[in-house]
Amino acid sequence: ELIKQCSTILMFLASNHCLTVEHIDMIWSCASLTHCSRHILDLLMTLGEKHFQIHLLNHLLQLIGRSDRSQYT
């Protein structure tokens, strides 16, 4: 439920061009600390494809490229 609520806030920030690389980094680091990491990463991907500015999407893709994706296949 908390992740759903966060998605609304993040969507608002992204739509108004207020979301920053630092925000993405903080969210990404939280994903590694919680059992909900899969849901957080799914949230970022969904927001990324619809609402991120290109520099934020590129940053997210770089983070994904550097991560260990074996646990998500």
Tab-separated table of N, CA and C in Angstrom:
chain	number	residue	atom	x	y	z
A	1	GLU	N	0.825	-1.202	0.000
A	1	GLU	CA	0.000	0.000	0.000
A	1	GLU	C	0.861	1.255	0.000
A	2	LEU	N	1.921	1.234	0.764
A	2	LEU	CA	2.810	2.395	0.814
A	2	LEU	C	3.448	2.657	-0.550
A	3	ILE	N	3.807	1.602	-1.246
A	3	ILE	CA	4.415	1.767	-2.565
A	3	ILE	C	3.415	2.389	-3.534
A	4	LYS	N	2.134	2.009	-3.443
A	4	LYS	CA	1.105	2.615	-4.285
A	4	LYS	C	1.010	4.111	-4.021
A	5	GLN	N	1.018	4.483	-2.753
A	5	GLN	CA	0.937	5.900	-2.400
A	5	GLN	C	2.163	6.655	-2.886
A	6	CYS	N	3.315	6.039	-2.779
A	6	CYS	CA	4.543	6.672	-3.247
A	6	CYS	C	4.508	6.872	-4.755
A	7	SER	N	3.901	5.944	-5.463
A	7	SER	CA	3.870	6.075	-6.920
A	7	SER	C	3.098	7.323	-7.340
A	8	THR	N	2.049	7.652	-6.630
A	8	THR	CA	1.278	8.862	-6.946
A	8	THR	C	2.125	10.106	-6.741
A	9	ILE	N	2.844	10.142	-5.645
A	9	ILE	CA	3.710	11.296	-5.354
A	9	ILE	C	4.832	11.395	-6.384
A	10	LEU	N	5.466	10.263	-6.689
A	10	LEU	CA	6.553	10.274	-7.660
A	10	LEU	C	6.060	10.649	-9.052
A	11	MET	N	4.869	10.194	-9.413
A	11	MET	CA	4.293	10.551	-10.699
A	11	MET	C	4.051	12.061	-10.772
A	12	PHE	N	3.563	12.632	-9.694
A	12	PHE	CA	3.336	14.077	-9.640
A	12	PHE	C	4.648	14.833	-9.798
A	13	LEU	N	5.668	14.407	-9.040
A	13	LEU	CA	6.970	15.072	-9.128
A	13	LEU	C	7.554	14.961	-10.533
A	14	ALA	N	7.486	13.777	-11.109
A	14	ALA	CA	8.040	13.578	-12.444
A	14	ALA	C	7.273	14.386	-13.489
A	15	SER	N	5.972	14.419	-13.378
A	15	SER	CA	5.146	15.155	-14.341
A	15	SER	C	5.408	16.657	-14.290
A	16	ASN	N	5.809	17.134	-13.131
A	16	ASN	CA	6.096	18.560	-12.964
A	16	ASN	C	7.589	18.861	-13.040
A	17	HIS	N	8.364	17.894	-13.522
A	17	HIS	CA	9.814	18.046	-13.716
A	17	HIS	C	10.535	18.429	-12.431
A	18	CYS	N	10.078	17.883	-11.315
A	18	CYS	CA	10.694	18.154	-10.016
A	18	CYS	C	11.501	16.970	-9.492
A	19	LEU	N	11.420	15.853	-10.161
A	19	LEU	CA	12.160	14.666	-9.755
A	19	LEU	C	13.603	14.811	-10.231
A	20	THR	N	14.550	14.468	-9.362
A	20	THR	CA	15.964	14.648	-9.683
A	20	THR	C	16.697	13.312	-9.683
A	21	VAL	N	17.919	13.345	-10.174
A	21	VAL	CA	18.790	12.176	-10.137
A	21	VAL	C	19.007	11.736	-8.694
A	22	GLU	N	19.113	12.679	-7.795
A	22	GLU	CA	19.293	12.354	-6.379
A	22	GLU	C	18.100	11.580	-5.827
A	23	HIS	N	16.903	11.942	-6.244
A	23	HIS	CA	15.708	11.201	-5.830
A	23	HIS	C	15.781	9.759	-6.331
A	24	ILE	N	16.137	9.606	-7.600
A	24	ILE	CA	16.250	8.265	-8.177
A	24	ILE	C	17.291	7.452	-7.414
A	25	ASP	N	18.410	8.071	-7.085
A	25	ASP	CA	19.462	7.378	-6.330
A	25	ASP	C	18.983	6.950	-4.947
A	26	MET	N	18.231	7.811	-4.274
A	26	MET	CA	17.714	7.459	-2.941
A	26	MET	C	16.724	6.298	-3.029
A	27	ILE	N	15.839	6.357	-4.006
A	27	ILE	CA	14.862	5.277	-4.182
A	27	ILE	C	15.582	3.978	-4.532
A	28	TRP	N	16.569	4.066	-5.407
A	28	TRP	CA	17.345	2.895	-5.809
A	28	TRP	C	18.047	2.281	-4.603
A	29	SER	N	18.634	3.110	-3.750
A	29	SER	CA	19.343	2.575	-2.581
A	29	SER	C	18.369	1.939	-1.591
A	30	CYS	N	17.162	2.451	-1.495
A	30	CYS	CA	16.157	1.839	-0.621
A	30	CYS	C	15.755	0.457	-1.130
A	31	ALA	N	15.753	0.293	-2.421
A	31	ALA	CA	15.365	-0.999	-2.995
A	31	ALA	C	16.316	-2.105	-2.558
A	32	SER	N	17.560	-1.767	-2.323
A	32	SER	CA	18.527	-2.787	-1.913
A	32	SER	C	18.426	-3.116	-0.429
A	33	LEU	N	17.667	-2.325	0.315
A	33	LEU	CA	17.576	-2.507	1.765
A	33	LEU	C	16.276	-3.152	2.228
A	34	THR	N	15.402	-3.487	1.325
A	34	THR	CA	14.076	-3.934	1.730
A	34	THR	C	13.653	-5.207	1.004
A	35	HIS	N	12.722	-5.911	1.601
A	35	HIS	CA	12.172	-7.110	0.975
A	35	HIS	C	11.229	-6.764	-0.181
A	36	CYS	N	10.897	-5.500	-0.338
A	36	CYS	CA	10.005	-5.053	-1.415
A	36	CYS	C	10.780	-4.545	-2.619
A	37	SER	N	12.025	-4.938	-2.750
A	37	SER	CA	12.873	-4.366	-3.798
A	37	SER	C	12.282	-4.580	-5.192
A	38	ARG	N	11.709	-5.729	-5.437
A	38	ARG	CA	11.123	-6.002	-6.752
A	38	ARG	C	10.009	-5.002	-7.069
A	39	HIS	N	9.178	-4.692	-6.091
A	39	HIS	CA	8.078	-3.754	-6.295
A	39	HIS	C	8.593	-2.336	-6.528
A	40	ILE	N	9.644	-1.976	-5.819
A	40	ILE	CA	10.232	-0.648	-5.985
A	40	ILE	C	10.843	-0.521	-7.376
A	41	LEU	N	11.546	-1.537	-7.816
A	41	LEU	CA	12.141	-1.496	-9.147
A	41	LEU	C	11.064	-1.471	-10.228
A	42	ASP	N	9.997	-2.227	-10.039
A	42	ASP	CA	8.873	-2.189	-10.986
A	42	ASP	C	8.258	-0.796	-11.044
A	43	LEU	N	8.131	-0.164	-9.889
A	43	LEU	CA	7.600	1.194	-9.819
A	43	LEU	C	8.483	2.154	-10.607
A	44	LEU	N	9.783	2.068	-10.402
A	44	LEU	CA	10.702	2.949	-11.122
A	44	LEU	C	10.624	2.726	-12.629
A	45	MET	N	10.537	1.476	-13.036
A	45	MET	CA	10.454	1.183	-14.467
A	45	MET	C	9.156	1.720	-15.077
A	46	THR	N	8.058	1.542	-14.365
A	46	THR	CA	6.773	2.042	-14.861
A	46	THR	C	6.782	3.558	-14.966
A	47	LEU	N	7.275	4.212	-13.923
A	47	LEU	CA	7.364	5.673	-13.962
A	47	LEU	C	8.329	6.128	-15.040
A	48	GLY	N	9.423	5.404	-15.173
A	48	GLY	CA	10.438	5.781	-16.141
A	48	GLY	C	9.933	5.793	-17.562
A	49	GLU	N	9.193	4.776	-17.924
A	49	GLU	CA	8.743	4.690	-19.312
A	49	GLU	C	7.662	5.705	-19.650
A	50	LYS	N	6.984	6.227	-18.651
A	50	LYS	CA	5.876	7.143	-18.931
A	50	LYS	C	6.128	8.592	-18.514
A	51	HIS	N	6.949	8.801	-17.485
A	51	HIS	CA	6.979	10.136	-16.890
A	51	HIS	C	8.361	10.759	-16.724
A	52	PHE	N	9.427	9.985	-16.870
A	52	PHE	CA	10.755	10.539	-16.613
A	52	PHE	C	11.242	11.379	-17.791
A	53	GLN	N	11.964	12.438	-17.460
A	53	GLN	CA	12.691	13.169	-18.482
A	53	GLN	C	13.822	12.260	-18.952
A	54	ILE	N	14.349	12.536	-20.119
A	54	ILE	CA	15.317	11.636	-20.732
A	54	ILE	C	16.566	11.441	-19.869
A	55	HIS	N	17.041	12.487	-19.198
A	55	HIS	CA	18.243	12.329	-18.376
A	55	HIS	C	17.977	11.444	-17.161
A	56	LEU	N	16.752	11.462	-16.632
A	56	LEU	CA	16.409	10.581	-15.517
A	56	LEU	C	16.281	9.132	-15.992
A	57	LEU	N	15.710	8.953	-17.152
A	57	LEU	CA	15.581	7.614	-17.707
A	57	LEU	C	16.966	7.021	-18.009
A	58	ASN	N	17.848	7.825	-18.568
A	58	ASN	CA	19.213	7.366	-18.818
A	58	ASN	C	19.913	6.980	-17.526
A	59	HIS	N	19.716	7.767	-16.485
A	59	HIS	CA	20.336	7.467	-15.193
A	59	HIS	C	19.793	6.150	-14.627
A	60	LEU	N	18.490	5.962	-14.710
A	60	LEU	CA	17.882	4.722	-14.237
A	60	LEU	C	18.425	3.523	-15.018
A	61	LEU	N	18.543	3.662	-16.310
A	61	LEU	CA	19.072	2.575	-17.132
A	61	LEU	C	20.526	2.261	-16.783
A	62	GLN	N	21.305	3.276	-16.438
A	62	GLN	CA	22.681	3.042	-15.993
A	62	GLN	C	22.702	2.263	-14.687
A	63	LEU	N	21.820	2.617	-13.763
A	63	LEU	CA	21.738	1.891	-12.492
A	63	LEU	C	21.356	0.434	-12.727
A	64	ILE	N	20.404	0.226	-13.595
A	64	ILE	CA	19.974	-1.141	-13.900
A	64	ILE	C	21.119	-1.917	-14.549
A	65	GLY	N	21.830	-1.273	-15.445
A	65	GLY	CA	22.939	-1.926	-16.128
A	65	GLY	C	24.054	-2.356	-15.179
A	66	ARG	N	24.231	-1.626	-14.087
A	66	ARG	CA	25.280	-1.953	-13.125
A	66	ARG	C	24.822	-2.936	-12.047
A	67	SER	N	23.539	-3.251	-12.031
A	67	SER	CA	23.011	-4.086	-10.944
A	67	SER	C	23.083	-5.570	-11.282
A	68	ASP	N	22.934	-6.383	-10.257
A	68	ASP	CA	22.860	-7.832	-10.418
A	68	ASP	C	21.402	-8.194	-10.660
A	69	ARG	N	21.069	-8.523	-11.896
A	69	ARG	CA	19.686	-8.797	-12.265
A	69	ARG	C	19.316	-10.268	-12.152
A	70	SER	N	20.229	-11.090	-11.721
A	70	SER	CA	19.967	-12.527	-11.686
A	70	SER	C	18.815	-12.891	-10.747
A	71	GLN	N	18.601	-12.089	-9.713
A	71	GLN	CA	17.533	-12.404	-8.766
A	71	GLN	C	16.148	-12.061	-9.315
A	72	TYR	N	16.088	-11.363	-10.454
A	72	TYR	CA	14.809	-10.941	-11.013
A	72	TYR	C	14.409	-11.714	-12.260
A	73	THR	N	15.167	-12.728	-12.626
A	73	THR	CA	14.824	-13.461	-13.844
A	73	THR	C	14.021	-14.696	-13.526
